[in-house]
Amino acid sequence: MKTYSISEVAKELNLTVYTLRYYDKEGLMPFVERTANGTRLFKESDIEALKVIECLKSTGMPIKEIKNFIDWCADGDSTLQQRYDMFLERKASVEAQIAELQKTMELIEHKCSYYKIALDAGTEDVHKQDKIEILH
Amino acid sequence: MKTYSISEVAKELNLTVYTLRYYDKEGLMPFVERTANGTRLFKESDIEALKVIECLKSTGMPIKEIKNFIDWCADGDSTLQQRYDMFLERKASVEAQIAELQKTMELIEHKCSYYKIALDAGTEDVHKQDKIEILH
DNA sequence: TTAATACCTATAGTTAACTCGAGGTCAAGC
DNA sequence: GCTTGACCTCGAGTTAACTATAGGTATTAA
């Protein structure tokens, strides 16, 4: 079975080898095997697992909680409920984050048009008839 | 003109007074006036400005960059272009973040249904005919 | 055979964004 | 007059997630 070195995996996942070793130290990669002298050998399935870890990280989940999930995976079927609940919770969290970003986007777009108008006029004074605001 | 104390503003914006003082120390609130003995007096417009700061923060912008923007605001019309460009850049960044979260959401939803099926079956083995994966 | 290169561990340092404690001022209420 | 509570500054401490360094081993290339 084909295996990959830590630097190959780092390149593939756009991480540094430092980061991967850090994740390992934090217990996120207990499944990665080693050679007799200690060098990590990543399997294809390990890379897939790391992609799931990256996915969880991109939802803003802290590493310690991701470790809980990894531990549950090793515990087998008795933790199916926890894992299901975790993903439902992640789903709700991501939905909330998207909603928040969309709300943020409204203000940003308002600022874009505000500054477009000011720039075309050459001065912010063009907005003086708006309710007074110091910072737009 | 009505003014607000730091704790009133903290409550309104869901921040702590520590955080507000920290922002001030970092130069995000040069416009907030003080009483003779040093107590901050927040105007309505200061609160509006802080909402813009919170908006920028929620786009992931670091405090030091937000400070640049605040400085530009104090510099007047000569910085209109920078401020416009900054908001265009924020807009692009937020769009990218939403797109990223939507991609994340796909995997999360896949995991939700994966675990729903496993949970109903009572075992993860129900997915054994899928391509072999260690971590789902 | 030696020199470069990729790997390893352990440990220390960095950065951002808070968070808190000590020590002090000041206005209001008893 | 004295206590309480909100405010202040300054500086130290915290936390997460890296990031880097030192010192060492093993494989490969000339």
mmCIF file of C-alpha atoms in Angstrom, chain A residues 1-6 9-10 12-13 15 20 23-24 28-34 39-54 70, chain B residues 132-136:
data_model
loop_
_atom_site.group_PDB
_atom_site.id
_atom_site.type_symbol
_atom_site.label_atom_id
_atom_site.label_comp_id
_atom_site.label_asym_id
_atom_site.label_seq_id
_atom_site.Cartn_x
_atom_site.Cartn_y
_atom_site.Cartn_z
ATOM 1 C CA MET A 1 0.000 0.000 0.000
ATOM 2 C CA LYS A 2 1.339 3.432 -0.993
ATOM 3 C CA THR A 3 2.383 5.706 1.842
ATOM 4 C CA TYR A 4 3.347 9.372 2.054
ATOM 5 C CA SER A 5 5.952 11.312 4.029
ATOM 6 C CA ILE A 6 5.016 14.141 6.352
ATOM 7 C CA VAL A 9 1.115 15.373 3.206
ATOM 8 C CA ALA A 10 1.904 18.927 4.304
ATOM 9 C CA GLU A 12 -1.071 18.222 -0.279
ATOM 10 C CA LEU A 13 -3.070 19.773 2.571
ATOM 11 C CA LEU A 15 -0.045 22.844 5.994
ATOM 12 C CA LEU A 20 1.204 18.305 11.294
ATOM 13 C CA TYR A 23 -1.552 18.027 15.510
ATOM 14 C CA ASP A 24 0.009 14.638 16.165
ATOM 15 C CA LEU A 28 -5.344 14.231 16.346
ATOM 16 C CA MET A 29 -3.451 11.545 14.445
ATOM 17 C CA PRO A 30 -3.170 8.418 16.618
ATOM 18 C CA PHE A 31 -3.804 6.293 13.526
ATOM 19 C CA VAL A 32 -0.640 7.292 11.640
ATOM 20 C CA GLU A 33 1.883 4.467 11.638
ATOM 21 C CA ARG A 34 5.657 4.717 11.975
ATOM 22 C CA THR A 39 9.317 8.194 10.733
ATOM 23 C CA ARG A 40 5.601 8.704 10.120
ATOM 24 C CA LEU A 41 4.012 6.814 7.218
ATOM 25 C CA PHE A 42 0.748 8.357 6.038
ATOM 26 C CA LYS A 43 -1.772 6.155 4.258
ATOM 27 C CA GLU A 44 -4.370 7.464 1.820
ATOM 28 C CA SER A 45 -7.007 7.005 4.535
ATOM 29 C CA ASP A 46 -4.925 9.089 6.958
ATOM 30 C CA ILE A 47 -4.988 11.959 4.491
ATOM 31 C CA GLU A 48 -8.762 11.615 4.205
ATOM 32 C CA ALA A 49 -9.016 11.735 7.992
ATOM 33 C CA LEU A 50 -6.874 14.867 8.024
ATOM 34 C CA LYS A 51 -9.236 16.445 5.518
ATOM 35 C CA VAL A 52 -12.100 15.832 7.941
ATOM 36 C CA ILE A 53 -9.985 17.410 10.688
ATOM 37 C CA GLU A 54 -9.375 20.439 8.450
ATOM 38 C CA ILE A 70 -10.921 11.375 17.149
ATOM 39 C CA ILE B 132 -12.782 1.876 2.784
ATOM 40 C CA GLU B 133 -12.298 4.899 4.993
ATOM 41 C CA ILE B 134 -11.054 4.891 8.559
ATOM 42 C CA LEU B 135 -12.679 8.108 9.669
ATOM 43 C CA HIS B 136 -16.105 9.253 8.571
#
